[in-house]
CSV table of C-alpha atoms and ligand atoms in Angstrom, one decimal:
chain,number,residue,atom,x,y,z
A,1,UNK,CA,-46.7,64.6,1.1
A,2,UNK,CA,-49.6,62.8,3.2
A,3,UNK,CA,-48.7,59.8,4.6
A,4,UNK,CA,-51.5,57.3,4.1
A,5,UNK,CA,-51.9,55.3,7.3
A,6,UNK,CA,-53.4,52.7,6.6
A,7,UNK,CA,-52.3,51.3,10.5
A,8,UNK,CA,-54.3,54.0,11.3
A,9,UNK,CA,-57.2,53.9,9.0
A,10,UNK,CA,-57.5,49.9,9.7
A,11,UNK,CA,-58.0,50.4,13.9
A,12,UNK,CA,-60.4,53.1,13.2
A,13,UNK,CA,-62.6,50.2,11.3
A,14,UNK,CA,-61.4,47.8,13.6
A,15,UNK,CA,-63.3,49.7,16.5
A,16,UNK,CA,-66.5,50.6,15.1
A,17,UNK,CA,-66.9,46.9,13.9
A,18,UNK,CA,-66.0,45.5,17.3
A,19,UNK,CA,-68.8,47.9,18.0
A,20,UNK,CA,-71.4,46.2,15.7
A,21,UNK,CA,-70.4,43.2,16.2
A,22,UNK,CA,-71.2,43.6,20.1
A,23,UNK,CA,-74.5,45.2,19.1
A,24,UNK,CA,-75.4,42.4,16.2
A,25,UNK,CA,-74.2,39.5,18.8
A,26,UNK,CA,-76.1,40.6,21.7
A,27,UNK,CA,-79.5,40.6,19.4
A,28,UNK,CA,-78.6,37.8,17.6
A,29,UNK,CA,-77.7,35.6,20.3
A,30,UNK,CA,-75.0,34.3,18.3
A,31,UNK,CA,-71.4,35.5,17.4
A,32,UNK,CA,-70.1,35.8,13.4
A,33,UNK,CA,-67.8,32.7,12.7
A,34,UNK,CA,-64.7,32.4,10.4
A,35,UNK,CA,-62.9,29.0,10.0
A,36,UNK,CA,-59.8,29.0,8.5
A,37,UNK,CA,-58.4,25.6,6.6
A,38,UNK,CA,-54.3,25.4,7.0
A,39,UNK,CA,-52.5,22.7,4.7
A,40,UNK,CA,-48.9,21.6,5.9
A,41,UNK,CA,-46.8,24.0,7.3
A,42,UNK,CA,-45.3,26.2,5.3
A,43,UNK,CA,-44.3,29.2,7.4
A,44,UNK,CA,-45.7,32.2,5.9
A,45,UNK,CA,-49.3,31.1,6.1
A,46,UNK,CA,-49.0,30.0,9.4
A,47,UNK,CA,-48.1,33.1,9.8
A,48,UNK,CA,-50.8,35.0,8.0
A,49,UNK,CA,-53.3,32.6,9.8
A,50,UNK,CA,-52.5,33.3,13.2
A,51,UNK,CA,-52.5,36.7,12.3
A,52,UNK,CA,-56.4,36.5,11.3
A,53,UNK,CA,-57.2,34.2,14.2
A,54,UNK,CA,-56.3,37.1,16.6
A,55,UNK,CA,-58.1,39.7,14.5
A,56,UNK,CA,-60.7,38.1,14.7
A,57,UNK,CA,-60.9,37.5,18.4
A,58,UNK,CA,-59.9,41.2,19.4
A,59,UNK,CA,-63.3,42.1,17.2
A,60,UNK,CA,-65.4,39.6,18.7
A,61,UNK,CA,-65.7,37.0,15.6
A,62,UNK,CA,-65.5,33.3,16.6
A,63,UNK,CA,-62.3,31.8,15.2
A,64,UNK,CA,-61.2,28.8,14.5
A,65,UNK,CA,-58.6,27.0,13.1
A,66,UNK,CA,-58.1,23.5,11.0
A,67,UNK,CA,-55.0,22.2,10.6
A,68,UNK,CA,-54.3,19.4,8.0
A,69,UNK,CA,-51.3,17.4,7.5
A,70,UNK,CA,-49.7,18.3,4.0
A,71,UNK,CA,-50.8,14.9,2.6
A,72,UNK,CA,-54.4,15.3,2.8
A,73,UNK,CA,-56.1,14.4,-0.2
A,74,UNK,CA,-58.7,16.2,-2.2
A,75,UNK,CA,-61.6,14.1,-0.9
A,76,UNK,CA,-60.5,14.7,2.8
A,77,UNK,CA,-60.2,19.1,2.1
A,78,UNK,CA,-63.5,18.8,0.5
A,79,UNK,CA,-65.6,16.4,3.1
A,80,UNK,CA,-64.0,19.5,5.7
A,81,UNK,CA,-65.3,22.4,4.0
A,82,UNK,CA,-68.3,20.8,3.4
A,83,UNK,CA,-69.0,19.9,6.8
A,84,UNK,CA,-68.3,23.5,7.7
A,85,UNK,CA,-71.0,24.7,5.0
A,86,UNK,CA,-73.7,22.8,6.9
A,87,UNK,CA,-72.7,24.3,9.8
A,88,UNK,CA,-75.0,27.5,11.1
A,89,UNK,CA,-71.9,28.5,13.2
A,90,UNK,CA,-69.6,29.1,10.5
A,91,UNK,CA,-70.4,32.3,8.5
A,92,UNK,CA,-67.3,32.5,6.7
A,93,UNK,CA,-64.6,29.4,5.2
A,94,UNK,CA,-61.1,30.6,4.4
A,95,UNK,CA,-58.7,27.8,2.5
A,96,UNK,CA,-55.6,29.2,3.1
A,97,UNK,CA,-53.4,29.7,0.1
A,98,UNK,CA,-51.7,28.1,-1.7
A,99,UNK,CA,-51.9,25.0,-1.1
A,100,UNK,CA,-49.7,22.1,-1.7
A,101,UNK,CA,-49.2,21.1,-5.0
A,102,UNK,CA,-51.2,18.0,-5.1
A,103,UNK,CA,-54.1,20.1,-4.3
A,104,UNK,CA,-56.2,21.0,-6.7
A,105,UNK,CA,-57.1,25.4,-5.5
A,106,UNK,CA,-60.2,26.2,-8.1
A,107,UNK,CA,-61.7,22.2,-6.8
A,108,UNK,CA,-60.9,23.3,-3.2
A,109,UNK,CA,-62.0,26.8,-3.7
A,110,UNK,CA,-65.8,26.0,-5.6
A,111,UNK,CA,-66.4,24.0,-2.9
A,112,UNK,CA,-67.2,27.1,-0.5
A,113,UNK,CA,-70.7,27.5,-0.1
A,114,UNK,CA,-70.4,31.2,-2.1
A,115,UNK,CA,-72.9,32.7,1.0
A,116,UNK,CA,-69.6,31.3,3.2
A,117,UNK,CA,-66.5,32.6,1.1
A,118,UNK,CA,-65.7,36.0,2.6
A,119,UNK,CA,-62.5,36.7,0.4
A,120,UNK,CA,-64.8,36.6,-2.7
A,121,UNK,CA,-62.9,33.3,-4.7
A,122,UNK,CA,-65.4,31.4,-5.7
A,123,UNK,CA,-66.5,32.0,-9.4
A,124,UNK,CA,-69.4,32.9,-8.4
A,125,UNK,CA,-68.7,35.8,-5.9
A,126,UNK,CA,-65.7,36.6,-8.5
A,127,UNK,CA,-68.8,37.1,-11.5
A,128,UNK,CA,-71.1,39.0,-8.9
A,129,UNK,CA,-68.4,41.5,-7.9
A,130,UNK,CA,-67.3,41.9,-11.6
A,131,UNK,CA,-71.7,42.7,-12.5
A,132,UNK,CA,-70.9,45.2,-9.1
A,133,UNK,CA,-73.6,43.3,-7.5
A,134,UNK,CA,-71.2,41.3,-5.3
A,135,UNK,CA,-72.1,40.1,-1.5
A,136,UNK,CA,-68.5,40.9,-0.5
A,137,UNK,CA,-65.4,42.4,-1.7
A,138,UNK,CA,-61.9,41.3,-2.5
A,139,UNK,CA,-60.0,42.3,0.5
A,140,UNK,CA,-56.7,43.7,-0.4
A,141,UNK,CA,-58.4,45.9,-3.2
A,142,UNK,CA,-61.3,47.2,-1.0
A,143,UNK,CA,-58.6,47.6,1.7
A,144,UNK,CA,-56.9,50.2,-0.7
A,145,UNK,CA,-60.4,51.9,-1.5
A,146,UNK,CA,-60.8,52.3,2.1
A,147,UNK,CA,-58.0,53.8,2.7
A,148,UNK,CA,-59.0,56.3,-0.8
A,149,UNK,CA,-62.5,57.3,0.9
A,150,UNK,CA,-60.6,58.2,4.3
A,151,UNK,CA,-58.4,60.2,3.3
A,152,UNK,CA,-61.0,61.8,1.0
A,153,UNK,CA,-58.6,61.6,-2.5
A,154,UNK,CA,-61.1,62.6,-5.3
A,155,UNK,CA,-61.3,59.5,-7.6
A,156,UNK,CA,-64.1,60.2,-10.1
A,157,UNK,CA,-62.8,61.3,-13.6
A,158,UNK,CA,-59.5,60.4,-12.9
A,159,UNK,CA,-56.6,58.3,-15.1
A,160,UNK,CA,-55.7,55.3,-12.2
A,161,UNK,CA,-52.8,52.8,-13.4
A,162,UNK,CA,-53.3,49.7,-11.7
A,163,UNK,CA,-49.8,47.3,-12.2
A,164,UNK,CA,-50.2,43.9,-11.9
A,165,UNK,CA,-53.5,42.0,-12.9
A,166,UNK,CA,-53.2,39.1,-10.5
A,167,UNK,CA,-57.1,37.3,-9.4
A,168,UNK,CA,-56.3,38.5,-5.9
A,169,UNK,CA,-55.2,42.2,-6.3
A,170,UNK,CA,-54.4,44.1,-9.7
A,171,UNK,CA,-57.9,42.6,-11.5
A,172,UNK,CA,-60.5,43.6,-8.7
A,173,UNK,CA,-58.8,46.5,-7.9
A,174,UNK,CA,-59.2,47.1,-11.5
A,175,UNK,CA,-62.5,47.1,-11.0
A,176,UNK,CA,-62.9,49.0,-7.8
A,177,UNK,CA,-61.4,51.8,-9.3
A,178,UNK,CA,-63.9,51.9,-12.6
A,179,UNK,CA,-66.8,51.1,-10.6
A,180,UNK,CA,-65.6,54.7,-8.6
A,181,UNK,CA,-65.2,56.5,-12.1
A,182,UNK,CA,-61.3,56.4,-12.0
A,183,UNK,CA,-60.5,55.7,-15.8
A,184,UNK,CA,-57.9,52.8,-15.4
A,185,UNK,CA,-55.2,51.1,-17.3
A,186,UNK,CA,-53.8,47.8,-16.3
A,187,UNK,CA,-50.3,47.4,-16.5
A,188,UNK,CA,-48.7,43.7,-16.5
A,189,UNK,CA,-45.2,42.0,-17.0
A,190,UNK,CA,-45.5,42.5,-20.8
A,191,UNK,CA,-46.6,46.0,-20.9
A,192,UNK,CA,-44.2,47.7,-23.6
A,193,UNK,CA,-43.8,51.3,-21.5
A,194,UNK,CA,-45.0,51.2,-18.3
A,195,UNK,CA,-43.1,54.7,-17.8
A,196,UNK,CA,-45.6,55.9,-20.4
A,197,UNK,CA,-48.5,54.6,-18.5
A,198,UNK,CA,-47.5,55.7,-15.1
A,199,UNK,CA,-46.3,59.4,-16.0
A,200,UNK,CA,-49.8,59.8,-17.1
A,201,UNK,CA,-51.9,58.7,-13.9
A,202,UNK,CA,-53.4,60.5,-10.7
A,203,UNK,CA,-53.2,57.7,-9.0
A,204,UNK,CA,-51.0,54.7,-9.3
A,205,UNK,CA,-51.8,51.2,-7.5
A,206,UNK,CA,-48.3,49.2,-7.5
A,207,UNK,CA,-49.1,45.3,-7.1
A,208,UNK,CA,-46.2,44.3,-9.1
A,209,UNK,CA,-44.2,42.0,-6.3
A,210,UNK,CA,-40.9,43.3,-7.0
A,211,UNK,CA,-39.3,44.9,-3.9
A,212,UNK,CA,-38.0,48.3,-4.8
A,213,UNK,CA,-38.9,48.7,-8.1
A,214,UNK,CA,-40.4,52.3,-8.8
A,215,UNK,CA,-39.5,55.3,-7.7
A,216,UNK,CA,-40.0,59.5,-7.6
A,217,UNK,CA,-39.2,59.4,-11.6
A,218,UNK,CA,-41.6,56.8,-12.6
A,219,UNK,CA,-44.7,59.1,-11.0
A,220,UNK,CA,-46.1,62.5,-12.4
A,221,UNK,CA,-45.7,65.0,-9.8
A,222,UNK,CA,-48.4,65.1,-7.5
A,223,UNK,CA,-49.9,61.8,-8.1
A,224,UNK,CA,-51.4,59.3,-5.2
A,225,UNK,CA,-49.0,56.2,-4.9
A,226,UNK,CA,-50.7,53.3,-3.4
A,227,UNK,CA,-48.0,50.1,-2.6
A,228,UNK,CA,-49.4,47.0,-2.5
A,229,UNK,CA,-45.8,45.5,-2.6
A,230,UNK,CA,-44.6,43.2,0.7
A,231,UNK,CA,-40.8,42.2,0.9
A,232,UNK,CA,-38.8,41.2,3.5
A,233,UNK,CA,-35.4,42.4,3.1
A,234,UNK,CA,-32.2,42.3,4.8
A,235,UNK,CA,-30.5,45.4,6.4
A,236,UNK,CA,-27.6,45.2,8.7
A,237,UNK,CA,-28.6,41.8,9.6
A,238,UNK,CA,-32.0,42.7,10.5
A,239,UNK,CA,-35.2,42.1,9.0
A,240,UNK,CA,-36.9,45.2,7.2
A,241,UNK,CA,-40.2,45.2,5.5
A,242,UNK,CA,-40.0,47.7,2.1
A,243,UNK,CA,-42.6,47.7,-0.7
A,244,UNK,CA,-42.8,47.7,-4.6
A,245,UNK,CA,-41.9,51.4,-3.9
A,246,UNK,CA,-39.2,53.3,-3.0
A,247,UNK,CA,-41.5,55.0,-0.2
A,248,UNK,CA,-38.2,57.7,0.6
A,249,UNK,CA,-37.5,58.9,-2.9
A,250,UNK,CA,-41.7,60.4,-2.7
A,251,UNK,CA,-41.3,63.2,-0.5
A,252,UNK,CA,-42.0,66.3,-2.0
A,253,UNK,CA,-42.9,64.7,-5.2
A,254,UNK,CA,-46.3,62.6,-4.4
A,255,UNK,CA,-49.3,64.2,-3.0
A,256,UNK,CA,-49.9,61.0,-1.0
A,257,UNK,CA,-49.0,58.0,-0.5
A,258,UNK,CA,-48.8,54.5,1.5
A,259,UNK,CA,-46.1,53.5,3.4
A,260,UNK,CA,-45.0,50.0,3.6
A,261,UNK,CA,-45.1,48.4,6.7
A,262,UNK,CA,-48.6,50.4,7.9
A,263,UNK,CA,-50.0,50.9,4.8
A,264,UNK,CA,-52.5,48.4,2.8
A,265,UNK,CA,-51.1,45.6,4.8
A,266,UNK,CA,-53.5,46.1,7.6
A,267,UNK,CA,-56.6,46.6,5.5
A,268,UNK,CA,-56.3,43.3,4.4
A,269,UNK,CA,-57.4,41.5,7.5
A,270,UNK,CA,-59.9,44.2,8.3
A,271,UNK,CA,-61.4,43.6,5.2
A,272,UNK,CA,-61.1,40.2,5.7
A,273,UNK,CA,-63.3,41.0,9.1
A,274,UNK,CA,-65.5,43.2,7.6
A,275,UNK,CA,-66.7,40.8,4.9
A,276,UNK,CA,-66.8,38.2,7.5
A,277,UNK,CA,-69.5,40.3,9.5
A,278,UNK,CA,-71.6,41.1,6.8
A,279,UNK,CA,-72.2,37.3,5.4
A,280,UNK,CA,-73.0,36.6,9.1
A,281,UNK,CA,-75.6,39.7,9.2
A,282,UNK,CA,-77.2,38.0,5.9
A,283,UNK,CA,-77.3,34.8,6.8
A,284,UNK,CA,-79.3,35.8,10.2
B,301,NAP,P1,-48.6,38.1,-8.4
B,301,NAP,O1,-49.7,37.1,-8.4
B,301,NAP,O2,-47.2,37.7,-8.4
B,301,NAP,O3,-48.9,39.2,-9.6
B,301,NAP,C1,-47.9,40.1,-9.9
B,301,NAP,C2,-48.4,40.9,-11.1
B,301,NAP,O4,-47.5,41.9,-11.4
B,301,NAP,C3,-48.6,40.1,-12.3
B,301,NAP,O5,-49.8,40.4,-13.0
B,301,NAP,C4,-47.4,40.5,-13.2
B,301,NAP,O6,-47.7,40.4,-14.6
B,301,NAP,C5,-47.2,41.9,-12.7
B,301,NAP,N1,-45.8,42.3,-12.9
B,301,NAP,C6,-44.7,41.6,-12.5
B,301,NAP,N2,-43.5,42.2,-12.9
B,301,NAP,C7,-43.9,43.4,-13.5
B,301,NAP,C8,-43.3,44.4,-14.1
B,301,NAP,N3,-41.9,44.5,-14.1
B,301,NAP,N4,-44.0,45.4,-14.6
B,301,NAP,C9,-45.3,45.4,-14.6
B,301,NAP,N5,-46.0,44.4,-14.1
B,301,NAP,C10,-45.3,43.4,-13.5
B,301,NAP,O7,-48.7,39.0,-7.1
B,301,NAP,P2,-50.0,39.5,-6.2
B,301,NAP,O8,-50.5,38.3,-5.4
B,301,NAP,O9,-50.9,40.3,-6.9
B,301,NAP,O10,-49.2,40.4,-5.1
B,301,NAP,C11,-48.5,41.5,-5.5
B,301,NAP,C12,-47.7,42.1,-4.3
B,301,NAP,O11,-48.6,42.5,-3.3
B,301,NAP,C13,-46.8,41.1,-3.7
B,301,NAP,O12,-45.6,41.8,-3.2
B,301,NAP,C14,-47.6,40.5,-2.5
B,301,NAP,O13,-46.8,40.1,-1.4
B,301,NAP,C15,-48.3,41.8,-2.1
B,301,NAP,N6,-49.6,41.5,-1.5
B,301,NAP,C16,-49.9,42.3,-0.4
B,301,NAP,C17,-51.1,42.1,0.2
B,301,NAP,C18,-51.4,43.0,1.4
B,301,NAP,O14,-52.2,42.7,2.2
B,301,NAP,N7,-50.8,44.2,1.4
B,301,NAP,C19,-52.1,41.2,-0.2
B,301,NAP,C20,-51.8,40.5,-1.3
B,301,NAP,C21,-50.5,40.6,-2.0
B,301,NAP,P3,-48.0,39.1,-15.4
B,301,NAP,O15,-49.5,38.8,-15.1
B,301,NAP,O16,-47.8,39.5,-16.8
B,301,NAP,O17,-47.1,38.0,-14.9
């Protein structure tokens, strides 16, 4: 079976857009900016975001980070990203999600200037992606097409399952894979048989959020087994990373397939990067 690394795959892309960025800057005069909007504390995304504030700087994107208290009111979010719309440093705005629950997302999110919105949320970056005219990609999704085109799996005329349909991953990787000729089905929570759909597909995307949950039998032999999954999980006391997929049971059985950590997890942020890079390039 061929490991997918997408570790791998993610530093290759890493380097040659440090590259471009060094090339763009010094012509430019000017470095691509991301700002990144952090509500309250919760753990995880502060997490996340100091994850994508050191991305960022290793590749040569100015970063910065807002922090507001988890009280903040709608007026206050919006007067922040609008400021950062007006400003010519800023190339992309990132409200990190969610956000508490006296916030209002879809408010929060139209408010990105959609020439600003590198993760492709605002309805109208969701509509041009969907017409396959979009500016910029969903990042997780174009993350796991990435990692496709690498490793130079064959997509066109083939049955893809994509399971789970959520705004961020299953629905624009959906479209990803028709807009590459796949013929997909989406599977969801109330899909009668998703055996039935699975056993049928060359290549399976598994965006389901529930740690563990498919294995060798679920696949046709020989299929491509991407795993969107992220758990943590406890092992003798320690903290282990696993998937939607039980990566082990695979060997011998897939063709290829992702392991989780180092597999689509990095691509996120790259993505994240790359989108950030090209809204800076168009803006000038
Ligand atoms: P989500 O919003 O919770 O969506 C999960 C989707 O899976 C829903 O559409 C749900 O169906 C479907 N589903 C749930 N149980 C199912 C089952 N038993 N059979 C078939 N479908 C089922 O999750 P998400 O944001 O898309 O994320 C999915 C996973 O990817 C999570 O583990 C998340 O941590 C991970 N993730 C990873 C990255 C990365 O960078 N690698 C990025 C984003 C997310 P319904 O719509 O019917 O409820």
């Amino acid at each position: 079976m061929l490991k997918l690394d997408g570790l791998m795959v993610s530093n290759k892309l890493r380097e040659s857009l440090s590259e471009n960025i060094e090339k763009w800057s010094q012509a430019s005069g000017r470095r691509p900016g991301l700002t990144v909007i952090l509500v309250g504390n919760d753990p995880a995304s502060e997490v996340y975001v100091s994850h994508k504030h050191k991305a960022c700087q290793k590749v040569g994107i100015q970063s910065e980070v807002i922090k507001l208290a988890h009280d903040t009111q709608m007026e206050q979010l919006k007067q922040t990203i609008e400021t950062l719309n007006l400003d010519k440093q800023v190339d992309g705005i990132l409200v990190q999600l969610p956000l508490p629950s006296h916030l209002n997302e879809r408010e929060a999110l139209e408010t990105i200037n959609p020439k600003k919105d590198p993760d492709a949320l605002t309805i109208e970056n969701i509509g041009l992606f969907f017409g396959g005219e979009g500016r910029v990609k969903s990042c997780t999704p174009n993350g796991v097409m990435e990692i496709l085109k690498y490793y130079d799996i064959p997509l066109s005329g083939k049955k893809a399952v994509v399971i789970g349909r959520s705004k961020i991953v299953g629905l624009p990787m959906f479209n990803l894979l028709q807009q590459a000729n796949c013929t997909v089905t989406l599977c969801h929570s109330r899909t009668a048989d998703l055996k039935e759909h699975t056993l049928e597909a060359d290549i399976v995307v598994v965006a389901a959020g529930k740690p563990e949950f498919l294995g060798k039998d679920d696949f046709k032999k020989g299929a491509v087994i991407i795993d969107v999954g992220i758990h943590r999980k406890q092992v003798d006391g320690k903290n282990k990373l696993v998937g939607d997929v039980r990566y082990d049971e695979l060997e011998g059985w897939a063709s290829a397939a992702t392991p989780v950590p180092k597999g689509v997890g990095p691509m996120t942020i790259t993505m994240l990067l790359k989108n950030t890079f090209d809204l800076a390039r168009d803006q000038g």
